[in-house]
């Protein structure tokens, strides 16, 4: 595995790579799909439980994986986090050949506040991923304690060119109520977009991979 932390334009933002070693024995894996992981943390921190463990899980399934450290706290005023995500996605596409990435198979995966960022990148970004995986995402009417201004309501920015989307959440999540996922699903449905969702009956916020280690 090749791992490297790459500094982005903002001093406090970075992209960490988790790339499989190439091998002549893997002739069918010269180009691999990729995943850009956006950990949660209320735009106050980036959760370690929703970063590297998620990247390694996708790596084990044949993906090139990347974890984004994006603008936080008082620096998280939009569009700063979105700019970080756009830069990260552009960087992956620009280096696709070097990193062994299929530039047409790059998904974004976000958790909680990172799910908001992943959804924003998919709906509002100047560059877009090819698919989105949103895990108990924040979507509408929410702000953190460092900023007076609330974060954008992503469901209001859904357009017909948003990529295919998968959402999972839990119906008894008290931190990010299920209305967030439902509002986005309704917007996706009204736009005639392809999406899939799994709403688990029960599970506390921050499930990550749903394993003991996370």
mmCIF file of C-alpha atoms in Angstrom:
data_model
loop_
_atom_site.group_PDB
_atom_site.id
_atom_site.type_symbol
_atom_site.label_atom_id
_atom_site.label_comp_id
_atom_site.label_asym_id
_atom_site.label_seq_id
_atom_site.Cartn_x
_atom_site.Cartn_y
_atom_site.Cartn_z
ATOM 1 C CA UNK A 1 0.000 0.000 0.000
ATOM 2 C CA UNK A 2 1.181 3.506 -0.820
ATOM 3 C CA UNK A 3 0.048 6.187 1.591
ATOM 4 C CA UNK A 4 0.895 9.878 1.429
ATOM 5 C CA UNK A 5 -0.501 13.033 3.009
ATOM 6 C CA UNK A 6 -0.846 15.810 0.431
ATOM 7 C CA UNK A 7 -1.219 19.427 1.497
ATOM 8 C CA UNK A 8 -4.099 21.234 -0.197
ATOM 9 C CA UNK A 9 -4.305 24.969 -0.906
ATOM 10 C CA UNK A 10 -5.648 25.730 2.558
ATOM 11 C CA UNK A 11 -2.985 25.324 5.266
ATOM 12 C CA UNK A 12 -5.245 23.190 7.471
ATOM 13 C CA UNK A 13 -6.632 20.946 4.711
ATOM 14 C CA UNK A 14 -5.086 17.794 3.286
ATOM 15 C CA UNK A 15 -5.720 14.645 1.271
ATOM 16 C CA UNK A 16 -4.322 11.294 2.424
ATOM 17 C CA UNK A 17 -3.898 8.535 -0.165
ATOM 18 C CA UNK A 18 -4.367 4.807 0.389
ATOM 19 C CA UNK A 19 -3.279 3.203 -2.877
ATOM 20 C CA UNK A 20 -2.855 -0.521 -3.600
ATOM 21 C CA UNK A 21 0.544 -1.618 -4.877
ATOM 22 C CA UNK A 22 0.506 -2.417 -8.589
ATOM 23 C CA UNK A 23 1.450 -5.937 -9.677
ATOM 24 C CA UNK A 24 1.706 -7.828 -12.988
ATOM 25 C CA UNK A 25 -0.360 -10.541 -11.285
ATOM 26 C CA UNK A 26 -3.266 -8.072 -11.152
ATOM 27 C CA UNK A 27 -3.558 -7.305 -14.852
ATOM 28 C CA UNK A 28 -7.293 -6.650 -14.490
ATOM 29 C CA UNK A 29 -6.651 -3.936 -11.890
ATOM 30 C CA UNK A 30 -4.469 -1.479 -13.769
ATOM 31 C CA UNK A 31 -7.205 1.100 -13.229
ATOM 32 C CA UNK A 32 -9.351 0.873 -10.120
ATOM 33 C CA UNK A 33 -12.447 2.709 -8.901
ATOM 34 C CA UNK A 34 -11.737 5.316 -6.232
ATOM 35 C CA UNK A 35 -13.446 6.610 -3.120
ATOM 36 C CA UNK A 36 -13.060 10.062 -1.565
ATOM 37 C CA UNK A 37 -13.923 9.777 2.143
ATOM 38 C CA UNK A 38 -15.252 12.792 4.067
ATOM 39 C CA UNK A 39 -15.316 12.007 7.812
ATOM 40 C CA UNK A 40 -17.927 13.555 10.070
ATOM 41 C CA UNK A 41 -17.452 15.680 13.155
ATOM 42 C CA UNK A 42 -19.935 18.578 13.085
ATOM 43 C CA UNK A 43 -17.521 20.650 10.982
ATOM 44 C CA UNK A 44 -15.591 20.931 14.270
ATOM 45 C CA UNK A 45 -13.208 17.994 13.765
ATOM 46 C CA UNK A 46 -12.715 15.070 11.377
ATOM 47 C CA UNK A 47 -13.563 11.768 13.052
ATOM 48 C CA UNK A 48 -10.766 9.192 12.915
ATOM 49 C CA UNK A 49 -13.413 6.448 13.109
ATOM 50 C CA UNK A 50 -14.896 7.629 9.810
ATOM 51 C CA UNK A 51 -11.585 8.217 8.038
ATOM 52 C CA UNK A 52 -8.825 5.642 7.760
ATOM 53 C CA UNK A 53 -10.921 2.580 8.766
ATOM 54 C CA UNK A 54 -13.382 3.415 5.991
ATOM 55 C CA UNK A 55 -10.563 3.948 3.486
ATOM 56 C CA UNK A 56 -9.031 0.576 4.393
ATOM 57 C CA UNK A 57 -12.402 -1.158 4.038
ATOM 58 C CA UNK A 58 -12.752 0.161 0.487
ATOM 59 C CA UNK A 59 -9.086 -0.627 -0.226
ATOM 60 C CA UNK A 60 -9.781 -4.260 0.676
ATOM 61 C CA UNK A 61 -12.558 -4.274 -1.946
ATOM 62 C CA UNK A 62 -10.226 -3.126 -4.730
ATOM 63 C CA UNK A 63 -10.615 0.647 -4.506
ATOM 64 C CA UNK A 64 -8.039 3.404 -4.400
ATOM 65 C CA UNK A 65 -9.025 5.384 -1.324
ATOM 66 C CA UNK A 66 -8.529 8.980 -0.223
ATOM 67 C CA UNK A 67 -9.404 10.707 3.054
ATOM 68 C CA UNK A 68 -10.109 14.441 3.072
ATOM 69 C CA UNK A 69 -9.228 16.740 5.964
ATOM 70 C CA UNK A 70 -11.381 19.797 5.215
ATOM 71 C CA UNK A 71 -12.013 23.262 6.654
ATOM 72 C CA UNK A 72 -13.286 23.172 10.244
ATOM 73 C CA UNK A 73 -14.542 25.353 13.098
ATOM 74 C CA UNK A 74 -14.434 29.078 12.279
ATOM 75 C CA UNK A 75 -12.854 28.257 8.893
ATOM 76 C CA UNK A 76 -15.807 26.111 7.844
ATOM 77 C CA UNK A 77 -17.927 28.956 6.470
ATOM 78 C CA UNK A 78 -19.163 27.804 3.078
ATOM 79 C CA UNK A 79 -17.886 27.487 0.449
ATOM 80 C CA UNK A 80 -14.503 26.794 2.152
ATOM 81 C CA UNK A 81 -15.153 23.071 2.880
ATOM 82 C CA UNK A 82 -16.695 22.634 -0.565
ATOM 83 C CA UNK A 83 -13.627 24.241 -2.151
ATOM 84 C CA UNK A 84 -11.456 21.688 -0.327
ATOM 85 C CA UNK A 85 -13.586 18.817 -1.642
ATOM 86 C CA UNK A 86 -13.515 20.226 -5.180
ATOM 87 C CA UNK A 87 -9.720 20.531 -5.019
ATOM 88 C CA UNK A 88 -9.372 16.985 -3.700
ATOM 89 C CA UNK A 89 -11.608 15.512 -6.412
ATOM 90 C CA UNK A 90 -9.794 17.489 -9.113
ATOM 91 C CA UNK A 91 -6.449 16.281 -7.758
ATOM 92 C CA UNK A 92 -7.583 12.655 -7.938
ATOM 93 C CA UNK A 93 -8.733 13.053 -11.541
ATOM 94 C CA UNK A 94 -5.556 14.926 -12.538
ATOM 95 C CA UNK A 95 -3.393 12.139 -11.101
ATOM 96 C CA UNK A 96 -5.651 9.285 -12.168
ATOM 97 C CA UNK A 97 -3.089 7.619 -14.434
ATOM 98 C CA UNK A 98 -0.265 7.930 -11.893
ATOM 99 C CA UNK A 99 -2.403 6.610 -9.047
ATOM 100 C CA UNK A 100 -4.091 3.880 -11.081
ATOM 101 C CA UNK A 101 -7.566 5.418 -10.784
ATOM 102 C CA UNK A 102 -10.377 5.115 -13.315
ATOM 103 C CA UNK A 103 -11.302 8.817 -13.678
ATOM 104 C CA UNK A 104 -14.892 7.893 -14.554
ATOM 105 C CA UNK A 105 -15.405 5.777 -11.422
ATOM 106 C CA UNK A 106 -14.752 8.107 -8.495
ATOM 107 C CA UNK A 107 -17.306 8.097 -5.690
ATOM 108 C CA UNK A 108 -17.543 10.308 -2.621
ATOM 109 C CA UNK A 109 -18.472 8.844 0.762
ATOM 110 C CA UNK A 110 -19.415 11.133 3.647
ATOM 111 C CA UNK A 111 -20.567 10.666 7.236
ATOM 112 C CA UNK A 112 -22.777 13.088 9.180
ATOM 113 C CA UNK A 113 -21.293 16.574 8.517
ATOM 114 C CA UNK A 114 -18.999 14.853 6.029
ATOM 115 C CA UNK A 115 -22.182 13.515 4.446
ATOM 116 C CA UNK A 116 -23.338 17.110 4.080
ATOM 117 C CA UNK A 117 -20.059 17.955 2.357
ATOM 118 C CA UNK A 118 -20.274 14.886 0.112
ATOM 119 C CA UNK A 119 -23.858 15.782 -0.815
ATOM 120 C CA UNK A 120 -22.862 19.405 -1.460
ATOM 121 C CA UNK A 121 -20.013 18.272 -3.726
ATOM 122 C CA UNK A 122 -22.459 16.050 -5.621
ATOM 123 C CA UNK A 123 -25.166 18.711 -5.947
ATOM 124 C CA UNK A 124 -23.260 22.009 -6.016
ATOM 125 C CA UNK A 125 -19.630 21.279 -6.878
ATOM 126 C CA UNK A 126 -17.833 22.777 -9.849
ATOM 127 C CA UNK A 127 -16.575 19.209 -10.305
ATOM 128 C CA UNK A 128 -18.755 16.226 -9.417
ATOM 129 C CA UNK A 129 -18.100 12.648 -8.363
ATOM 130 C CA UNK A 130 -19.542 9.755 -10.346
ATOM 131 C CA UNK A 131 -21.502 8.448 -7.360
ATOM 132 C CA UNK A 132 -22.281 9.454 -3.782
ATOM 133 C CA UNK A 133 -22.560 7.400 -0.594
ATOM 134 C CA UNK A 134 -24.154 9.414 2.206
ATOM 135 C CA UNK A 135 -24.071 7.967 5.703
ATOM 136 C CA UNK A 136 -26.502 9.482 8.250
ATOM 137 C CA UNK A 137 -25.895 12.815 6.480
ATOM 138 C CA UNK A 138 -26.703 16.319 7.638
ATOM 139 C CA UNK A 139 -28.742 17.881 4.838
ATOM 140 C CA UNK A 140 -30.959 20.761 5.950
ATOM 141 C CA UNK A 141 -31.136 23.609 8.444
ATOM 142 C CA UNK A 142 -28.063 23.078 10.604
ATOM 143 C CA UNK A 143 -25.040 25.029 11.890
ATOM 144 C CA UNK A 144 -22.098 24.431 14.222
ATOM 145 C CA UNK A 145 -21.194 26.419 17.335
ATOM 146 C CA UNK A 146 -18.340 28.273 15.637
ATOM 147 C CA UNK A 147 -20.398 29.988 12.948
ATOM 148 C CA UNK A 148 -23.482 32.210 13.016
ATOM 149 C CA UNK A 149 -24.468 31.331 9.466
ATOM 150 C CA UNK A 150 -26.111 27.920 8.853
ATOM 151 C CA UNK A 151 -24.751 25.503 6.307
ATOM 152 C CA UNK A 152 -26.448 25.292 2.883
ATOM 153 C CA UNK A 153 -29.574 23.149 2.622
ATOM 154 C CA UNK A 154 -28.392 20.659 0.023
ATOM 155 C CA UNK A 155 -31.857 19.408 -0.918
ATOM 156 C CA UNK A 156 -32.568 22.850 -2.407
ATOM 157 C CA UNK A 157 -29.625 22.485 -4.807
ATOM 158 C CA UNK A 158 -30.469 19.093 -6.292
ATOM 159 C CA UNK A 159 -30.428 19.169 -10.098
ATOM 160 C CA UNK A 160 -30.741 16.565 -12.816
ATOM 161 C CA UNK A 161 -26.951 16.168 -13.108
ATOM 162 C CA UNK A 162 -26.431 14.995 -9.524
ATOM 163 C CA UNK A 163 -24.809 11.518 -9.597
ATOM 164 C CA UNK A 164 -26.365 8.275 -8.437
ATOM 165 C CA UNK A 165 -26.756 8.332 -4.670
ATOM 166 C CA UNK A 166 -26.964 5.793 -1.864
ATOM 167 C CA UNK A 167 -28.004 6.837 1.646
ATOM 168 C CA UNK A 168 -28.091 4.971 4.908
ATOM 169 C CA UNK A 169 -29.344 6.226 8.241
ATOM 170 C CA UNK A 170 -31.194 5.067 11.353
ATOM 171 C CA UNK A 171 -34.736 6.000 12.290
ATOM 172 C CA UNK A 172 -33.872 6.735 15.935
ATOM 173 C CA UNK A 173 -30.813 8.910 15.306
ATOM 174 C CA UNK A 174 -31.248 11.807 17.745
ATOM 175 C CA UNK A 175 -28.168 13.752 16.605
ATOM 176 C CA UNK A 176 -29.114 13.989 12.926
ATOM 177 C CA UNK A 177 -32.844 13.180 12.705
ATOM 178 C CA UNK A 178 -34.108 11.049 9.839
ATOM 179 C CA UNK A 179 -35.806 14.107 8.289
ATOM 180 C CA UNK A 180 -32.415 15.078 6.849
ATOM 181 C CA UNK A 181 -32.161 11.931 4.730
ATOM 182 C CA UNK A 182 -35.858 12.042 3.869
ATOM 183 C CA UNK A 183 -35.627 15.624 2.631
ATOM 184 C CA UNK A 184 -32.837 14.699 0.240
ATOM 185 C CA UNK A 185 -34.591 11.545 -0.926
ATOM 186 C CA UNK A 186 -37.699 13.586 -1.695
ATOM 187 C CA UNK A 187 -35.637 16.088 -3.707
ATOM 188 C CA UNK A 188 -33.891 13.283 -5.603
ATOM 189 C CA UNK A 189 -37.237 11.667 -6.361
ATOM 190 C CA UNK A 190 -38.761 14.929 -7.606
ATOM 191 C CA UNK A 191 -35.738 15.430 -9.886
ATOM 192 C CA UNK A 192 -36.214 11.938 -11.330
ATOM 193 C CA UNK A 193 -32.772 10.807 -10.162
ATOM 194 C CA UNK A 194 -31.540 7.317 -9.408
ATOM 195 C CA UNK A 195 -31.016 6.665 -5.716
ATOM 196 C CA UNK A 196 -31.217 3.904 -3.133
ATOM 197 C CA UNK A 197 -31.587 4.102 0.629
ATOM 198 C CA UNK A 198 -31.517 1.853 3.674
ATOM 199 C CA UNK A 199 -33.056 3.181 6.865
ATOM 200 C CA UNK A 200 -32.150 0.927 9.761
ATOM 201 C CA UNK A 201 -34.696 0.660 12.550
ATOM 202 C CA UNK A 202 -32.187 1.425 15.283
ATOM 203 C CA UNK A 203 -28.598 2.571 15.715
ATOM 204 C CA UNK A 204 -26.819 5.409 17.464
ATOM 205 C CA UNK A 205 -25.327 8.284 15.491
ATOM 206 C CA UNK A 206 -21.770 7.757 14.268
ATOM 207 C CA UNK A 207 -21.994 4.056 13.367
ATOM 208 C CA UNK A 208 -19.188 4.345 10.820
ATOM 209 C CA UNK A 209 -18.592 0.772 9.594
ATOM 210 C CA UNK A 210 -20.828 -0.694 12.279
ATOM 211 C CA UNK A 211 -17.923 -2.775 13.666
ATOM 212 C CA UNK A 212 -16.374 -2.967 17.114
ATOM 213 C CA UNK A 213 -13.192 -1.250 15.924
ATOM 214 C CA UNK A 214 -15.144 1.861 14.873
#
